[in-house]
Rosetta silent file (secondary structure, phi, psi, omega in degrees, C-alpha in Angstrom):
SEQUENCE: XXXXXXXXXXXXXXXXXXXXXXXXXXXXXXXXXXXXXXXXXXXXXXXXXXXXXXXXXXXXXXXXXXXXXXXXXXXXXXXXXXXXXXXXXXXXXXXXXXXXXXXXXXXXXXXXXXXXXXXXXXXXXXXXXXXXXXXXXXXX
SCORE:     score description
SCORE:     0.000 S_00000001
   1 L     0.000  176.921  175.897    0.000    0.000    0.000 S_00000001
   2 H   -75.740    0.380  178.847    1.202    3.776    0.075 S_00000001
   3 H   -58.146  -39.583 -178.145    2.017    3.499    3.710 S_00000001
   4 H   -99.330   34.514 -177.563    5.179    1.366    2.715 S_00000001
   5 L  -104.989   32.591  160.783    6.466    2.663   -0.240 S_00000001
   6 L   -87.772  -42.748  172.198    8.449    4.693    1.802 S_00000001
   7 L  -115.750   13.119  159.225   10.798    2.361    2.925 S_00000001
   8 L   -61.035   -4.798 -143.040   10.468    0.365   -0.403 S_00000001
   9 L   -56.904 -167.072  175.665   13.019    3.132   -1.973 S_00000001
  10 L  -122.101  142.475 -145.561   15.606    1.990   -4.164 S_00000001
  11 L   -50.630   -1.371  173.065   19.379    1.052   -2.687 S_00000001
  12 L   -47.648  -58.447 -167.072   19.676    4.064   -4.667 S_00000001
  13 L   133.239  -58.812  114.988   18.264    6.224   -1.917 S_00000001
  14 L    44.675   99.599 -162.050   15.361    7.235   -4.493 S_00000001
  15 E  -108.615  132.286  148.648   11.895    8.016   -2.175 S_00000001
  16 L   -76.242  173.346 -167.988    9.040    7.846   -4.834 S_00000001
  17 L   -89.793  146.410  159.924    6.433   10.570   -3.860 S_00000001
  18 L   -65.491  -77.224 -177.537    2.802    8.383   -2.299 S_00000001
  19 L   -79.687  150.928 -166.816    0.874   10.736   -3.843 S_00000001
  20 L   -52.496  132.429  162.848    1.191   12.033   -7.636 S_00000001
  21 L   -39.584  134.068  173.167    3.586   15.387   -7.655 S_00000001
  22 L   -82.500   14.059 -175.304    1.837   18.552   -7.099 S_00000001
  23 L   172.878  134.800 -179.635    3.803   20.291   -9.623 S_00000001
  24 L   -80.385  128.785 -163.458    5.752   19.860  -12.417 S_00000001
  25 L   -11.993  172.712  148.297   10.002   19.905  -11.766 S_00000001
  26 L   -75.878  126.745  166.892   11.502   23.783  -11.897 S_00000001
  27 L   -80.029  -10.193  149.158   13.308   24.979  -14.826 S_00000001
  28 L  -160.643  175.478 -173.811   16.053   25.866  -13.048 S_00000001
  29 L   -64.527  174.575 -167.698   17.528   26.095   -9.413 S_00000001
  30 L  -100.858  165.365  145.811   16.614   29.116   -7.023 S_00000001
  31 L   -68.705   97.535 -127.879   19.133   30.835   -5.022 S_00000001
  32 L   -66.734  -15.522 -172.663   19.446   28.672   -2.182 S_00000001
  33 L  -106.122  -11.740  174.499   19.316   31.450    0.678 S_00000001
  34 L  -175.679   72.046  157.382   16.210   33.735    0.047 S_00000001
  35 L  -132.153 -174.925  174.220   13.827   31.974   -2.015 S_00000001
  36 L  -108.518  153.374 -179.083   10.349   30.826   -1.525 S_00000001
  37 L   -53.766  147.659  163.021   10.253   26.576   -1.689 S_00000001
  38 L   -79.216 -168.648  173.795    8.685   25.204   -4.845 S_00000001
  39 H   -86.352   -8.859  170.533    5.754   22.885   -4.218 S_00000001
  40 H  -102.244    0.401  152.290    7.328   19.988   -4.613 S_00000001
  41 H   -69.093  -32.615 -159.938   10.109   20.551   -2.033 S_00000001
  42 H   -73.511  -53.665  167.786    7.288   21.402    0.231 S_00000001
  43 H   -62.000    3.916 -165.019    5.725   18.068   -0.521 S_00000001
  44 H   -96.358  -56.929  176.365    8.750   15.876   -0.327 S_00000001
  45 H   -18.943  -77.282  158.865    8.963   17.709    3.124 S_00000001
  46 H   -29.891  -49.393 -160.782    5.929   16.769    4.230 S_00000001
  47 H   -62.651  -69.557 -166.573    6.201   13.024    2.769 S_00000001
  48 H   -50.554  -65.163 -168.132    9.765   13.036    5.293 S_00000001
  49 H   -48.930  -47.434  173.452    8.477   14.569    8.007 S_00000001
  50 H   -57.327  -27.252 -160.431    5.215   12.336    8.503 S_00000001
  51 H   -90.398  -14.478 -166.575    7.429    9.373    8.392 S_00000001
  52 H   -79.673  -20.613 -162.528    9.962   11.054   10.789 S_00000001
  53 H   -73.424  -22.522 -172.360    6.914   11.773   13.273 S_00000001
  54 L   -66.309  -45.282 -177.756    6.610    7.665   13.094 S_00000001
  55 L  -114.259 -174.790 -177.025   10.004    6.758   14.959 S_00000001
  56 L  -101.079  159.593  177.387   12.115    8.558   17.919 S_00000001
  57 L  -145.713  142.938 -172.429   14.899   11.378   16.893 S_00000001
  58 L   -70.283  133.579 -176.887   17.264   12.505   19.638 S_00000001
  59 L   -53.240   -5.647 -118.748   15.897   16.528   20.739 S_00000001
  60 L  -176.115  113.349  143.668   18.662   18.012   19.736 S_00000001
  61 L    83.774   37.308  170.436   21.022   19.385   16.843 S_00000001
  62 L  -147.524  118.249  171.404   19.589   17.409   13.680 S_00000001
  63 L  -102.995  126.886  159.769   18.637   19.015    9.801 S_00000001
  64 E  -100.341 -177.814  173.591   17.197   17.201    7.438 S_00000001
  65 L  -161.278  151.503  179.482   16.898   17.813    4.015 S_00000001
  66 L  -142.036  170.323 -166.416   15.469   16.492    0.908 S_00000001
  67 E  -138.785  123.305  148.740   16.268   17.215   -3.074 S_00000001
  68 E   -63.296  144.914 -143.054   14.061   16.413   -5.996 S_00000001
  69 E  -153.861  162.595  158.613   15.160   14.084   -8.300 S_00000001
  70 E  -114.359  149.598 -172.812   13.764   12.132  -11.455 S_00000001
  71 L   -96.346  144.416  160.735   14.829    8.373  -11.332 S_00000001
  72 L   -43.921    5.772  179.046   15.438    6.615  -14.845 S_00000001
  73 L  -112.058   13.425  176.768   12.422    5.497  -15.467 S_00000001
  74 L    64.508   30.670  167.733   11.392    9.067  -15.478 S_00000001
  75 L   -90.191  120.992 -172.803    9.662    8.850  -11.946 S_00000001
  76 E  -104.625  152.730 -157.435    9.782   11.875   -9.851 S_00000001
  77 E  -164.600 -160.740  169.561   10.564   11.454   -5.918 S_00000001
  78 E  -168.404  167.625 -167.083   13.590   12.699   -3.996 S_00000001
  79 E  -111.689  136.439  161.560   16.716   11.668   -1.863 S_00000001
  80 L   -99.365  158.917  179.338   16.698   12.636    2.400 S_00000001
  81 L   167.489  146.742 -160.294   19.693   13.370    3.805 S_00000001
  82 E  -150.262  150.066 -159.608   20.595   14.588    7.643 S_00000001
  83 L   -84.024  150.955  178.640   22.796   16.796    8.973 S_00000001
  84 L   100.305  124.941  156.127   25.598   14.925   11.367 S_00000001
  85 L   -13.379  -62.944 -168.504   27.322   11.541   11.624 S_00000001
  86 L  -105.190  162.685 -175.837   24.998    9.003   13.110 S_00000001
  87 L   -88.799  138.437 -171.873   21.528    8.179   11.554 S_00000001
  88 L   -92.868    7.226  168.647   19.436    9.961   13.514 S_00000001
  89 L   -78.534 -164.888  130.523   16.568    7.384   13.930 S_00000001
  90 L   -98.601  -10.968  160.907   16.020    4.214   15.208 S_00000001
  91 L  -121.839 -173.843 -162.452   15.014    1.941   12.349 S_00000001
  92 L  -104.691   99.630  166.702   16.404    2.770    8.832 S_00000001
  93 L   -60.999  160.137  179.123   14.779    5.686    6.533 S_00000001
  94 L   -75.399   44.796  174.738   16.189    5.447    2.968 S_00000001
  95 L   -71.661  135.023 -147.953   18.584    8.222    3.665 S_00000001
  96 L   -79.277  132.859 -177.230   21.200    9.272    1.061 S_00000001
  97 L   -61.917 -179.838  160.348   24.526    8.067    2.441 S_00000001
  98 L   -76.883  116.996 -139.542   27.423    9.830    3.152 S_00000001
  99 L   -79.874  -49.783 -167.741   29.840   11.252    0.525 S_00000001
 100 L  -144.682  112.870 -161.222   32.849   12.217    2.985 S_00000001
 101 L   -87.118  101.109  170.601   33.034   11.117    6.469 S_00000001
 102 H   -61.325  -59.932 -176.040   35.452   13.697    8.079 S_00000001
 103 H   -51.421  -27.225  173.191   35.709   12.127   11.479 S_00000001
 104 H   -91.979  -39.528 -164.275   37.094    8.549    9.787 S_00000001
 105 H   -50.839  -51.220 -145.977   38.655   10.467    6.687 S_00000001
 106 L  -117.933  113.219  176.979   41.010   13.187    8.438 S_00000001
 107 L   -82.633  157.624  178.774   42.991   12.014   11.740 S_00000001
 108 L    76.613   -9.836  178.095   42.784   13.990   14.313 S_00000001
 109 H   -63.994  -35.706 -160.281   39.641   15.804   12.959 S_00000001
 110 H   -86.049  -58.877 -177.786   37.480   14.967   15.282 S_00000001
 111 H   -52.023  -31.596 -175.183   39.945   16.203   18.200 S_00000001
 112 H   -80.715  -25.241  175.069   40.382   19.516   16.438 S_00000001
 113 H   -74.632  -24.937 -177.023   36.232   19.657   16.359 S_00000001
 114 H  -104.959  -11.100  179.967   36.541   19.132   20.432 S_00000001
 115 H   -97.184  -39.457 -177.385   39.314   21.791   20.720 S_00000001
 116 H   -55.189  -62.898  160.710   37.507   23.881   18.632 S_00000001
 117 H   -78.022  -38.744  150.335   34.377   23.966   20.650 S_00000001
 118 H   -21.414  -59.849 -173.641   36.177   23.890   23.740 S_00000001
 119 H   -63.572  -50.836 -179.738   37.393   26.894   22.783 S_00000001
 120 H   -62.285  -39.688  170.157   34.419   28.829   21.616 S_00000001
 121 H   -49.043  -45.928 -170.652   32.744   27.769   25.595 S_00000001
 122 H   -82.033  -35.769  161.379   35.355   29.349   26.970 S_00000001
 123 H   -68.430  -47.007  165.675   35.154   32.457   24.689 S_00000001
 124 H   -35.007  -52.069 -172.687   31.074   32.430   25.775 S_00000001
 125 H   -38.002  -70.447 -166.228   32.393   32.117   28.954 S_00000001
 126 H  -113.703   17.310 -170.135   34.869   34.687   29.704 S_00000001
 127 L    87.402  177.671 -168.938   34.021   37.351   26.811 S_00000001
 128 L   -87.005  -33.490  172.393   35.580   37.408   23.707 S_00000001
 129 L    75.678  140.929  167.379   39.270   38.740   24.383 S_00000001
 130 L   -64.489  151.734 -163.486   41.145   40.067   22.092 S_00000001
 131 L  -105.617   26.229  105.195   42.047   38.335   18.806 S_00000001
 132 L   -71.006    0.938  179.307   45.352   38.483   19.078 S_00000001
 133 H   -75.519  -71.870 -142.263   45.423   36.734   22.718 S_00000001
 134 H   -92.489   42.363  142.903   43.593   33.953   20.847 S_00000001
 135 H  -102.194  -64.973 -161.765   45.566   33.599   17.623 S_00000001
 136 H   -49.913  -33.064 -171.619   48.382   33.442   19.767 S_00000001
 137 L  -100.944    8.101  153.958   47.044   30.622   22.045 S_00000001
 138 L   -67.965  -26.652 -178.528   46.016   28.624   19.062 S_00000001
 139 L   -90.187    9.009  169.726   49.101   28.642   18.242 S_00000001
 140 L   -78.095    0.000    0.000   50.211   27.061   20.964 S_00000001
């Protein structure tokens, strides 16, 4: 039924829409920072969201997103994708994998991501200080 074709996607990532698109594709992209959504971002939204309201998602510090896409067979649907490392669910949405995994990719990235915010608490903290004190104690 349409309830599952949601996690029927294809190993692609490739969410068909349940209901027939509400608009035919864009002719070309928007400017990504001060537009209004077309209608079929809005509906992909939707599509994601109802299914996210279905499982638990940790309160805190996770964006999704989703991109319209035509499949080869000329069906149109879109690829999810969430902001962050770990899948933020607890069973598995068809979410588009990850291209470049920093934290395995780059040694030491992940420590420089905890020094990093370390640092910025401590700027919250104690005011901002001048920015030569804190080029200089980066560079230590």
């Amino acid at each position: 039924g349409k309830e599952s074709m949601y996690f029927c996607a294809m190993p692609s990532g490739f969410i068909p829409f349940r209901d027939s698109p509400s608009a035919a594709p864009p002719e070309r992209f928007t400017f990504p920072f001060k537009y209004e959504a077309h209608p079929l971002v809005l509906q992909a939204s939707a599509q994601l969201q109802e299914e996210l309201g279905k499982v638990s998602i940790p309160s805190e510090g996770k964006m999704f997103g989703v991109l319209i896409v035509e499949n080869a067979s000329g069906e149109m649907g879109f690829l999810s994708a969430f902001s962050g490392r770990e899948n933020p669910v607890d069973i598995p949405l068809p979410f588009t994998p990850l291209i470049f995994d920093a934290f395995t990719e780059m040694e030491g990235f992940a420590d420089g991501v905890r020094e990093v915010t370390r640092r910025s608490e401590v700027i919250e903290e104690e005011g901002e200080g001048s920015l030569p004190e804190l080029i200089s104690e980066l560079k230590q």
